[in-house]
Amino acid sequence: MHDAVFEEAYHGHTIKIYHDLDPESPRQWSNLGTLICWHRRYRLGDGHQFDSPEVFLRDLAGVSDQSDLSMDQLRERAERKAIILPVYLYDHSGLAMNTIGFHCPWDSGQVGYVYVTLEAVREEFGVKRVTKALREKTEDILRAEIVSYDAYLAGRVYGYIIEHDGEEVDACWGFVGDYELDCLLEARRAVPALLPSQTRESAAAQARAHP
């Protein structure tokens, strides 16, 4: 077992937080959006068969290959049928991803799109019309999906082990993001309540340790 990134005594137990070395990609979850990327070295996002961003936008917009439209025009056409956000990758001593871009022009750039069709949005939320408010809500969901994938790419996936008297009593893995937000809180909730006799023993042990 590799070293814990965090350890604490909690209610007579020991909680240890570790990096999850074999995490499941968030793109295997039930996502609302589809993440389409192109990169010469990395296989990122969801699988697809589009040779280029232009081919993807033409397909999404329903525009033929013969039409003479710029990329901006293609995206404008595509946005009539889908909610689509650009996705950027930062590649320097690790990977990072977001939907707003990075300040370093040498090690970053747009790598793809995350999108969902308006038809899928209507089906997901059970509505006939995608309002401005629903569009904004959907964009927030897409951004949250990229936040989770960014944490996965950066290795910020964790698990916990709970021990009592040196014996493992519980464990859970696959917490994506900063471990203080979910992994540690869930571990504390999972700590079994001590029996009264165990509580007295713990108090006595602490008294002996601090006379």
Coordinates of N, CA and C in Angstrom, one line a residue:
M1 N 0.8 -1.2 0.0 CA 0.0 0.0 0.0 C 0.9 1.2 0.0
H2 N 0.6 2.2 -0.9 CA 1.3 3.4 -0.9 C 1.0 4.3 0.3
D3 N 1.7 5.4 0.4 CA 1.6 6.3 1.6 C 0.3 7.0 1.5
A4 N -0.3 7.2 2.7 CA -1.6 8.0 2.8 C -1.2 9.5 2.6
V5 N -2.2 10.2 1.9 CA -2.0 11.6 1.7 C -2.6 12.4 2.9
F6 N -3.4 11.7 3.8 CA -4.0 12.3 5.0 C -4.3 11.2 5.9
E7 N -4.2 11.5 7.2 CA -4.5 10.6 8.3 C -5.0 11.3 9.5
E8 N -6.0 10.8 10.1 CA -6.5 11.4 11.4 C -7.2 10.4 12.3
A9 N -7.1 10.6 13.6 CA -7.8 9.8 14.5 C -9.2 10.4 14.7
Y10 N -10.2 9.6 14.6 CA -11.6 10.1 14.6 C -12.5 9.0 15.4
H11 N -13.0 9.5 16.5 CA -14.0 8.6 17.3 C -13.4 7.2 17.5
G12 N -12.2 7.1 18.0 CA -11.6 5.9 18.3 C -11.1 5.1 17.1
H13 N -11.2 5.6 15.9 CA -10.7 5.0 14.7 C -9.7 5.8 14.0
T14 N -9.0 5.2 13.0 CA -8.0 5.9 12.2 C -8.5 6.0 10.8
I15 N -8.6 7.2 10.3 CA -9.0 7.4 8.9 C -7.8 7.7 8.1
K16 N -7.6 6.9 7.0 CA -6.5 7.2 6.1 C -7.0 7.4 4.7
I17 N -6.5 8.5 4.1 CA -6.9 8.9 2.7 C -5.8 8.6 1.8
Y18 N -6.1 7.9 0.7 CA -5.0 7.5 -0.3 C -5.5 8.0 -1.7
H19 N -4.5 8.2 -2.6 CA -4.8 8.4 -4.0 C -5.4 7.1 -4.5
D20 N -6.4 7.2 -5.3 CA -6.9 6.0 -6.0 C -6.1 5.8 -7.3
L21 N -5.3 4.7 -7.3 CA -4.4 4.4 -8.4 C -5.0 3.7 -9.6
D22 N -6.3 3.3 -9.4 CA -7.0 2.7 -10.6 C -8.4 3.3 -10.7
P23 N -8.5 4.6 -10.9 CA -9.8 5.2 -10.8 C -10.6 5.0 -12.1
E24 N -11.9 5.0 -12.0 CA -12.8 5.0 -13.2 C -12.9 6.4 -13.7
S25 N -12.8 6.5 -15.0 CA -12.9 7.8 -15.7 C -14.4 8.4 -15.5
P26 N -14.5 9.6 -15.1 CA -15.8 10.2 -15.1 C -16.6 10.2 -16.4
R27 N -15.9 10.0 -17.5 CA -16.6 9.9 -18.8 C -17.3 8.5 -18.9
Q28 N -17.1 7.6 -18.0 CA -17.8 6.4 -17.9 C -19.1 6.5 -17.1
W29 N -19.3 7.6 -16.5 CA -20.5 7.9 -15.7 C -21.7 8.2 -16.7
S30 N -22.9 8.3 -16.1 CA -24.0 8.7 -16.9 C -24.0 10.2 -17.1
N31 N -23.3 10.7 -18.1 CA -23.2 12.2 -18.3 C -24.3 12.7 -19.2
L32 N -24.6 14.0 -19.0 CA -25.6 14.6 -19.9 C -24.8 15.0 -21.2
G33 N -23.6 15.5 -21.1 CA -22.9 15.9 -22.2 C -22.0 14.9 -22.9
T34 N -21.5 15.2 -24.1 CA -20.6 14.4 -24.8 C -19.3 15.2 -25.0
L35 N -18.2 14.6 -24.6 CA -16.9 15.3 -24.7 C -16.1 14.8 -25.9
I36 N -15.9 15.7 -26.9 CA -15.2 15.4 -28.1 C -13.9 16.1 -28.2
C37 N -12.8 15.3 -28.3 CA -11.5 15.9 -28.3 C -10.6 15.4 -29.4
W38 N -9.6 16.2 -29.8 CA -8.6 15.8 -30.8 C -7.2 16.2 -30.2
H39 N -6.4 15.2 -30.1 CA -5.0 15.4 -29.6 C -4.1 14.4 -30.2
R40 N -2.9 14.8 -30.6 CA -2.0 13.9 -31.3 C -1.4 12.9 -30.4
R41 N -1.3 13.1 -29.0 CA -0.7 12.2 -28.1 C -1.6 11.5 -27.1
Y42 N -2.7 12.2 -26.8 CA -3.6 11.7 -25.7 C -4.9 11.3 -26.3
R43 N -5.5 10.3 -25.7 CA -6.9 9.9 -26.1 C -7.8 10.5 -24.9
L44 N -8.5 11.5 -25.2 CA -9.3 12.2 -24.2 C -10.8 12.2 -24.5
G45 N -11.5 12.3 -23.4 CA -13.0 12.4 -23.6 C -13.7 11.2 -24.0
D46 N -14.7 11.3 -24.8 CA -15.5 10.2 -25.3 C -15.1 9.8 -26.7
G47 N -15.2 8.5 -27.0 CA -14.8 8.0 -28.3 C -15.7 8.6 -29.4
H48 N -15.1 8.9 -30.5 CA -15.8 9.4 -31.7 C -15.1 9.1 -33.0
Q49 N -15.7 9.4 -34.1 CA -15.1 9.1 -35.4 C -15.0 10.3 -36.3
F50 N -14.9 11.5 -35.7 CA -14.8 12.7 -36.4 C -13.3 13.0 -36.6
D51 N -12.9 13.2 -37.9 CA -11.5 13.4 -38.2 C -11.0 14.8 -37.7
S52 N -11.9 15.8 -37.6 CA -11.5 17.1 -37.3 C -12.6 17.9 -36.6
P53 N -12.4 19.0 -36.0 CA -13.5 19.8 -35.4 C -14.4 20.3 -36.5
E54 N -13.9 20.6 -37.7 CA -14.8 21.0 -38.8 C -15.8 19.9 -39.2
V55 N -15.3 18.7 -39.3 CA -16.2 17.6 -39.6 C -17.2 17.4 -38.6
F56 N -16.8 17.5 -37.3 CA -17.8 17.4 -36.2 C -18.9 18.5 -36.3
L57 N -18.5 19.7 -36.4 CA -19.4 20.8 -36.5 C -20.3 20.7 -37.7
R58 N -19.8 20.3 -38.8 CA -20.7 20.1 -40.0 C -21.7 19.0 -39.7
D59 N -21.3 18.0 -39.1 CA -22.3 16.9 -38.8 C -23.3 17.4 -37.8
L60 N -22.9 18.1 -36.7 CA -23.8 18.5 -35.7 C -24.8 19.6 -36.3
A61 N -24.3 20.4 -37.2 CA -25.1 21.5 -37.8 C -26.0 21.0 -38.9
G62 N -25.6 19.8 -39.4 CA -26.4 19.3 -40.6 C -26.0 20.0 -41.9
V63 N -24.7 20.4 -42.0 CA -24.2 21.1 -43.2 C -23.4 20.2 -44.0
S64 N -23.5 20.3 -45.3 CA -22.8 19.4 -46.2 C -21.4 19.8 -46.3
D65 N -20.5 18.9 -46.8 CA -19.1 19.2 -47.0 C -18.9 20.2 -48.1
Q66 N -19.8 20.4 -49.0 CA -19.6 21.3 -50.1 C -19.9 22.8 -49.7
S67 N -20.5 23.0 -48.6 CA -20.8 24.4 -48.2 C -19.6 25.1 -47.7
D68 N -19.5 26.4 -48.1 CA -18.3 27.2 -47.9 C -18.5 28.1 -46.6
L69 N -18.4 27.5 -45.4 CA -18.7 28.2 -44.2 C -17.4 28.2 -43.3
S70 N -17.2 29.3 -42.6 CA -16.1 29.3 -41.7 C -16.4 28.5 -40.4
M71 N -15.4 28.3 -39.6 CA -15.6 27.6 -38.4 C -16.6 28.3 -37.4
D72 N -16.5 29.7 -37.4 CA -17.4 30.4 -36.6 C -18.9 30.3 -37.1
Q73 N -19.0 30.3 -38.4 CA -20.4 30.1 -39.0 C -20.9 28.7 -38.7
L74 N -20.0 27.7 -38.8 CA -20.4 26.3 -38.5 C -20.8 26.2 -37.1
R75 N -20.1 26.8 -36.2 CA -20.5 26.7 -34.7 C -21.8 27.4 -34.5
E76 N -22.0 28.5 -35.2 CA -23.3 29.2 -35.0 C -24.4 28.3 -35.5
R77 N -24.2 27.6 -36.6 CA -25.3 26.7 -37.1 C -25.5 25.6 -36.1
A78 N -24.4 25.0 -35.5 CA -24.4 23.9 -34.6 C -25.2 24.3 -33.3
E79 N -25.0 25.6 -32.9 CA -25.7 26.0 -31.7 C -27.2 26.2 -31.8
R80 N -27.7 26.1 -33.0 CA -29.1 26.1 -33.2 C -29.7 24.7 -32.9
K81 N -28.8 23.7 -32.8 CA -29.3 22.3 -32.5 C -28.7 21.8 -31.3
A82 N -27.8 22.5 -30.6 CA -27.1 21.9 -29.5 C -26.6 23.0 -28.6
I83 N -26.3 22.7 -27.3 CA -25.6 23.5 -26.4 C -24.2 23.0 -26.4
I84 N -23.3 23.9 -26.7 CA -21.9 23.5 -27.0 C -20.9 24.5 -26.3
L85 N -19.9 23.9 -25.7 CA -18.9 24.8 -25.0 C -17.5 24.3 -25.5
P86 N -16.6 25.3 -25.7 CA -15.2 24.9 -26.1 C -14.5 24.3 -24.9
V87 N -13.6 23.4 -25.1 CA -12.8 22.7 -24.1 C -11.3 23.0 -24.4
Y88 N -10.6 23.4 -23.3 CA -9.2 23.7 -23.5 C -8.3 22.7 -22.6
L89 N -7.1 22.5 -23.1 CA -6.2 21.6 -22.4 C -4.9 22.3 -22.1
Y90 N -4.4 22.2 -20.8 CA -3.1 22.7 -20.5 C -2.2 21.5 -20.2
D91 N -1.1 21.4 -20.9 CA -0.2 20.2 -20.9 C 1.2 20.7 -20.5
H92 N 1.5 20.6 -19.2 CA 2.8 21.0 -18.7 C 3.0 20.3 -17.4
S93 N 3.8 19.3 -17.3 CA 4.0 18.6 -16.0 C 2.7 18.1 -15.5
G94 N 1.9 17.6 -16.3 CA 0.5 17.1 -16.0 C -0.5 17.8 -16.9
L95 N -1.7 17.3 -16.8 CA -2.8 17.8 -17.7 C -3.9 18.5 -16.8
A96 N -4.4 19.6 -17.4 CA -5.5 20.3 -16.8 C -6.5 20.6 -17.9
M97 N -7.8 20.7 -17.6 CA -8.8 21.0 -18.6 C -9.9 21.9 -18.1
N98 N -10.3 22.8 -18.9 CA -11.4 23.7 -18.5 C -12.2 24.2 -19.7
T99 N -13.2 25.0 -19.5 CA -14.0 25.6 -20.6 C -13.8 27.0 -20.9
I100 N -12.8 27.6 -20.2 CA -12.5 29.1 -20.4 C -11.2 29.4 -20.9
G101 N -10.3 28.4 -21.0 CA -8.9 28.7 -21.5 C -7.9 28.9 -20.4
F102 N -6.6 28.9 -20.7 CA -5.5 29.1 -19.8 C -4.7 30.3 -20.2
H103 N -3.9 30.8 -19.3 CA -3.2 32.0 -19.6 C -1.9 31.7 -20.4
C104 N -1.4 30.5 -20.4 CA -0.2 30.1 -21.1 C -0.5 29.7 -22.5
P105 N -0.1 30.5 -23.5 CA -0.4 30.2 -24.9 C 0.5 29.1 -25.5
W106 N 1.6 28.8 -24.8 CA 2.6 27.8 -25.4 C 2.2 26.4 -25.0
D107 N 1.6 26.2 -23.8 CA 1.3 24.8 -23.4 C -0.2 24.5 -23.3
S108 N -1.0 25.4 -23.9 CA -2.4 25.2 -23.8 C -3.1 25.6 -25.1
G109 N -4.3 25.2 -25.3 CA -5.1 25.5 -26.5 C -6.4 24.7 -26.5
Q110 N -7.3 25.1 -27.4 CA -8.5 24.4 -27.5 C -8.3 23.0 -28.0
V111 N -8.9 22.0 -27.3 CA -8.7 20.6 -27.6 C -10.0 19.9 -28.1
G112 N -11.1 20.6 -28.0 CA -12.4 20.0 -28.4 C -13.6 20.8 -27.9
Y113 N -14.7 20.0 -27.8 CA -16.0 20.6 -27.3 C -16.7 19.6 -26.4
V114 N -17.5 20.2 -25.5 CA -18.4 19.4 -24.7 C -19.8 19.9 -25.1
Y115 N -20.7 19.0 -25.5 CA -22.0 19.4 -26.0 C -23.1 18.5 -25.7
V116 N -24.3 19.0 -25.8 CA -25.5 18.1 -25.7 C -26.6 18.7 -26.7
T117 N -27.3 17.9 -27.4 CA -28.3 18.4 -28.3 C -29.5 18.9 -27.6
L118 N -30.2 19.8 -28.2 CA -31.4 20.4 -27.6 C -32.4 19.3 -27.4
E119 N -32.5 18.4 -28.4 CA -33.4 17.3 -28.2 C -33.2 16.5 -27.0
A120 N -31.9 16.2 -26.7 CA -31.5 15.5 -25.5 C -31.8 16.3 -24.2
V121 N -31.7 17.6 -24.3 CA -32.0 18.5 -23.1 C -33.5 18.4 -22.9
R122 N -34.3 18.5 -23.9 CA -35.8 18.4 -23.7 C -36.2 17.1 -23.1
E123 N -35.6 16.0 -23.6 CA -35.9 14.7 -23.1 C -35.4 14.6 -21.6
E124 N -34.3 15.1 -21.3 CA -33.7 15.0 -19.9 C -34.6 15.7 -18.9
F125 N -35.1 16.9 -19.3 CA -35.8 17.7 -18.3 C -37.3 17.6 -18.6
G126 N -37.8 16.9 -19.5 CA -39.2 16.7 -19.8 C -39.9 18.0 -20.2
V127 N -39.3 18.8 -21.1 CA -39.9 20.0 -21.5 C -40.0 20.0 -23.0
K128 N -40.8 21.0 -23.5 CA -40.9 21.1 -25.0 C -40.0 22.2 -25.5
R129 N -39.6 23.1 -24.7 CA -38.8 24.2 -25.1 C -37.6 24.5 -24.2
V130 N -36.5 24.7 -24.8 CA -35.3 25.0 -24.0 C -35.2 26.5 -23.8
T131 N -35.5 26.9 -22.6 CA -35.5 28.4 -22.3 C -34.1 28.8 -22.0
K132 N -33.9 30.2 -21.9 CA -32.6 30.7 -21.5 C -32.1 30.2 -20.2
A133 N -33.0 30.1 -19.2 CA -32.7 29.6 -17.9 C -32.2 28.1 -18.0
L134 N -32.9 27.3 -18.7 CA -32.6 25.9 -18.9 C -31.3 25.8 -19.6
R135 N -31.0 26.6 -20.6 CA -29.8 26.6 -21.3 C -28.6 26.9 -20.4
E136 N -28.8 27.9 -19.5 CA -27.7 28.2 -18.6 C -27.5 27.1 -17.6
K137 N -28.6 26.5 -17.1 CA -28.5 25.3 -16.2 C -27.7 24.2 -16.9
T138 N -28.0 24.0 -18.1 CA -27.4 22.9 -18.9 C -25.9 23.2 -19.0
E139 N -25.6 24.5 -19.3 CA -24.1 24.8 -19.5 C -23.4 24.6 -18.2
D140 N -24.1 24.9 -17.0 CA -23.4 24.6 -15.7 C -23.2 23.1 -15.5
I141 N -24.1 22.3 -16.0 CA -23.9 20.9 -15.9 C -22.7 20.4 -16.7
L142 N -22.6 21.0 -17.9 CA -21.5 20.6 -18.8 C -20.2 21.1 -18.2
R143 N -20.1 22.3 -17.6 CA -18.9 22.7 -17.0 C -18.5 21.8 -15.8
A144 N -19.5 21.4 -15.0 CA -19.3 20.5 -13.9 C -18.7 19.2 -14.3
E145 N -19.1 18.7 -15.5 CA -18.6 17.5 -16.0 C -17.1 17.6 -16.4
I146 N -16.7 18.8 -16.9 CA -15.3 19.1 -17.2 C -14.5 19.2 -15.9
V147 N -15.1 19.8 -14.9 CA -14.4 19.9 -13.6 C -14.0 18.5 -13.1
S148 N -15.0 17.6 -13.2 CA -14.7 16.2 -12.7 C -13.6 15.6 -13.6
Y149 N -13.7 15.8 -14.9 CA -12.7 15.1 -15.7 C -11.3 15.8 -15.5
D150 N -11.3 17.1 -15.3 CA -10.0 17.7 -15.0 C -9.4 17.1 -13.7
A151 N -10.2 16.9 -12.7 CA -9.7 16.3 -11.5 C -9.1 14.9 -11.8
Y152 N -9.8 14.1 -12.6 CA -9.4 12.8 -13.0 C -8.1 12.8 -13.7
L153 N -7.9 13.8 -14.7 CA -6.7 13.9 -15.5 C -5.5 14.3 -14.6
A154 N -5.8 15.1 -13.5 CA -4.7 15.5 -12.6 C -4.4 14.5 -11.5
G155 N -5.2 13.4 -11.5 CA -4.9 12.4 -10.4 C -5.5 12.8 -9.1
R156 N -6.5 13.7 -9.1 CA -7.2 14.0 -7.8 C -8.4 13.1 -7.6
V157 N -8.1 11.8 -7.5 CA -9.1 10.8 -7.2 C -8.6 10.0 -6.0
Y158 N -9.5 9.9 -5.0 CA -9.1 9.4 -3.7 C -10.0 8.2 -3.2
G159 N -9.5 7.6 -2.2 CA -10.3 6.6 -1.4 C -9.9 6.6 0.0
Y160 N -10.7 6.0 0.9 CA -10.4 6.0 2.3 C -10.4 4.6 2.9
I161 N -9.6 4.4 3.9 CA -9.6 3.2 4.7 C -9.8 3.6 6.1
I162 N -10.7 2.9 6.8 CA -11.0 3.1 8.2 C -10.4 1.9 9.0
E163 N -9.6 2.2 10.0 CA -9.0 1.2 10.8 C -9.4 1.3 12.3
H164 N -9.5 0.2 13.0 CA -9.8 0.2 14.4 C -8.8 -0.8 15.0
D165 N -8.0 -0.4 15.9 CA -7.0 -1.2 16.6 C -6.1 -1.9 15.5
G166 N -5.8 -1.2 14.4 CA -4.9 -1.7 13.4 C -5.6 -2.6 12.4
E167 N -6.9 -2.8 12.5 CA -7.6 -3.7 11.6 C -8.5 -2.8 10.7
E168 N -8.5 -3.1 9.4 CA -9.4 -2.4 8.5 C -10.9 -2.8 8.7
V169 N -11.7 -1.8 8.9 CA -13.1 -2.1 9.1 C -14.0 -1.6 8.0
D170 N -13.5 -0.7 7.2 CA -14.3 -0.1 6.1 C -13.3 0.5 5.1
A171 N -13.8 0.6 3.8 CA -13.0 1.3 2.8 C -13.9 1.7 1.6
C172 N -13.6 2.7 0.9 CA -14.3 3.1 -0.3 C -13.4 3.9 -1.1
W173 N -13.6 3.8 -2.5 CA -12.7 4.5 -3.4 C -13.5 5.2 -4.5
G174 N -12.8 6.0 -5.3 CA -13.4 6.7 -6.4 C -13.9 8.1 -6.1
F175 N -13.4 8.8 -5.1 CA -13.9 10.1 -4.9 C -13.1 11.1 -5.7
V176 N -13.8 11.8 -6.6 CA -13.1 12.7 -7.5 C -13.1 14.1 -7.0
G177 N -12.0 14.8 -7.1 CA -11.9 16.1 -6.6 C -11.1 16.2 -5.3
D178 N -11.0 17.4 -4.7 CA -10.2 17.5 -3.4 C -10.8 16.6 -2.4
Y179 N -9.9 15.9 -1.7 CA -10.4 14.9 -0.8 C -11.1 15.5 0.5
E180 N -10.8 16.7 0.8 CA -11.5 17.3 1.9 C -13.0 17.5 1.7
L181 N -13.4 17.6 0.4 CA -14.8 17.9 0.1 C -15.7 16.7 0.2
D182 N -15.3 15.6 -0.2 CA -16.2 14.4 -0.2 C -15.6 13.2 0.5
C183 N -14.4 12.9 0.1 CA -13.8 11.6 0.6 C -13.7 11.6 2.1
L184 N -13.1 12.7 2.7 CA -12.9 12.7 4.1 C -14.3 12.8 4.9
L185 N -15.2 13.6 4.4 CA -16.5 13.7 5.0 C -17.3 12.4 5.0
E186 N -17.2 11.7 3.9 CA -17.8 10.4 3.8 C -17.2 9.4 4.7
A187 N -15.9 9.5 4.8 CA -15.2 8.5 5.7 C -15.6 8.8 7.2
R188 N -15.7 10.0 7.6 CA -16.2 10.3 8.9 C -17.6 9.8 9.2
R189 N -18.4 10.0 8.2 CA -19.8 9.5 8.3 C -19.8 7.9 8.4
A190 N -18.8 7.3 7.8 CA -18.8 5.8 7.8 C -18.2 5.2 9.1
V191 N -17.6 6.0 9.9 CA -16.9 5.5 11.1 C -18.0 4.9 12.0
P192 N -17.9 3.7 12.4 CA -18.9 3.1 13.3 C -18.9 3.7 14.6
A193 N -20.1 3.8 15.2 CA -20.2 4.3 16.6 C -19.6 3.3 17.6
L194 N -18.8 3.8 18.5 CA -18.2 3.0 19.5 C -19.2 2.5 20.5
L195 N -19.0 1.3 21.0 CA -19.8 0.8 22.1 C -19.4 1.5 23.4
P196 N -20.3 1.6 24.4 CA -19.9 2.3 25.7 C -18.6 1.8 26.3
S197 N -18.4 0.5 26.2 CA -17.2 -0.1 26.8 C -15.9 0.4 26.0
Q198 N -16.1 0.5 24.7 CA -15.0 0.9 23.9 C -14.7 2.4 24.1
T199 N -15.7 3.2 24.4 CA -15.6 4.6 24.7 C -14.8 4.7 26.0
R200 N -15.1 3.9 27.0 CA -14.4 4.0 28.3 C -12.9 3.6 28.1
E201 N -12.7 2.6 27.3 CA -11.3 2.1 27.0 C -10.5 3.2 26.3
S202 N -11.2 3.9 25.3 CA -10.5 4.9 24.6 C -10.2 6.1 25.5
A203 N -11.1 6.4 26.4 CA -10.9 7.5 27.4 C -9.7 7.2 28.3
A204 N -9.7 5.9 28.8 CA -8.7 5.5 29.7 C -7.3 5.5 29.0
A205 N -7.3 5.1 27.7 CA -6.0 5.1 27.0 C -5.5 6.5 26.8
Q206 N -6.4 7.5 26.6 CA -6.0 8.9 26.4 C -5.5 9.4 27.8
A207 N -6.1 9.0 28.9 CA -5.7 9.4 30.2 C -4.3 8.9 30.5
R208 N -4.0 7.7 30.1 CA -2.7 7.1 30.4 C -1.7 7.8 29.5
A209 N -2.1 8.2 28.3 CA -1.1 8.9 27.4 C -0.9 10.3 27.9
H210 N -1.8 10.9 28.6 CA -1.7 12.3 29.0 C -2.0 12.4 30.5
P211 N -1.1 11.9 31.4 CA -1.4 11.9 32.9 C -1.5 13.3 33.4

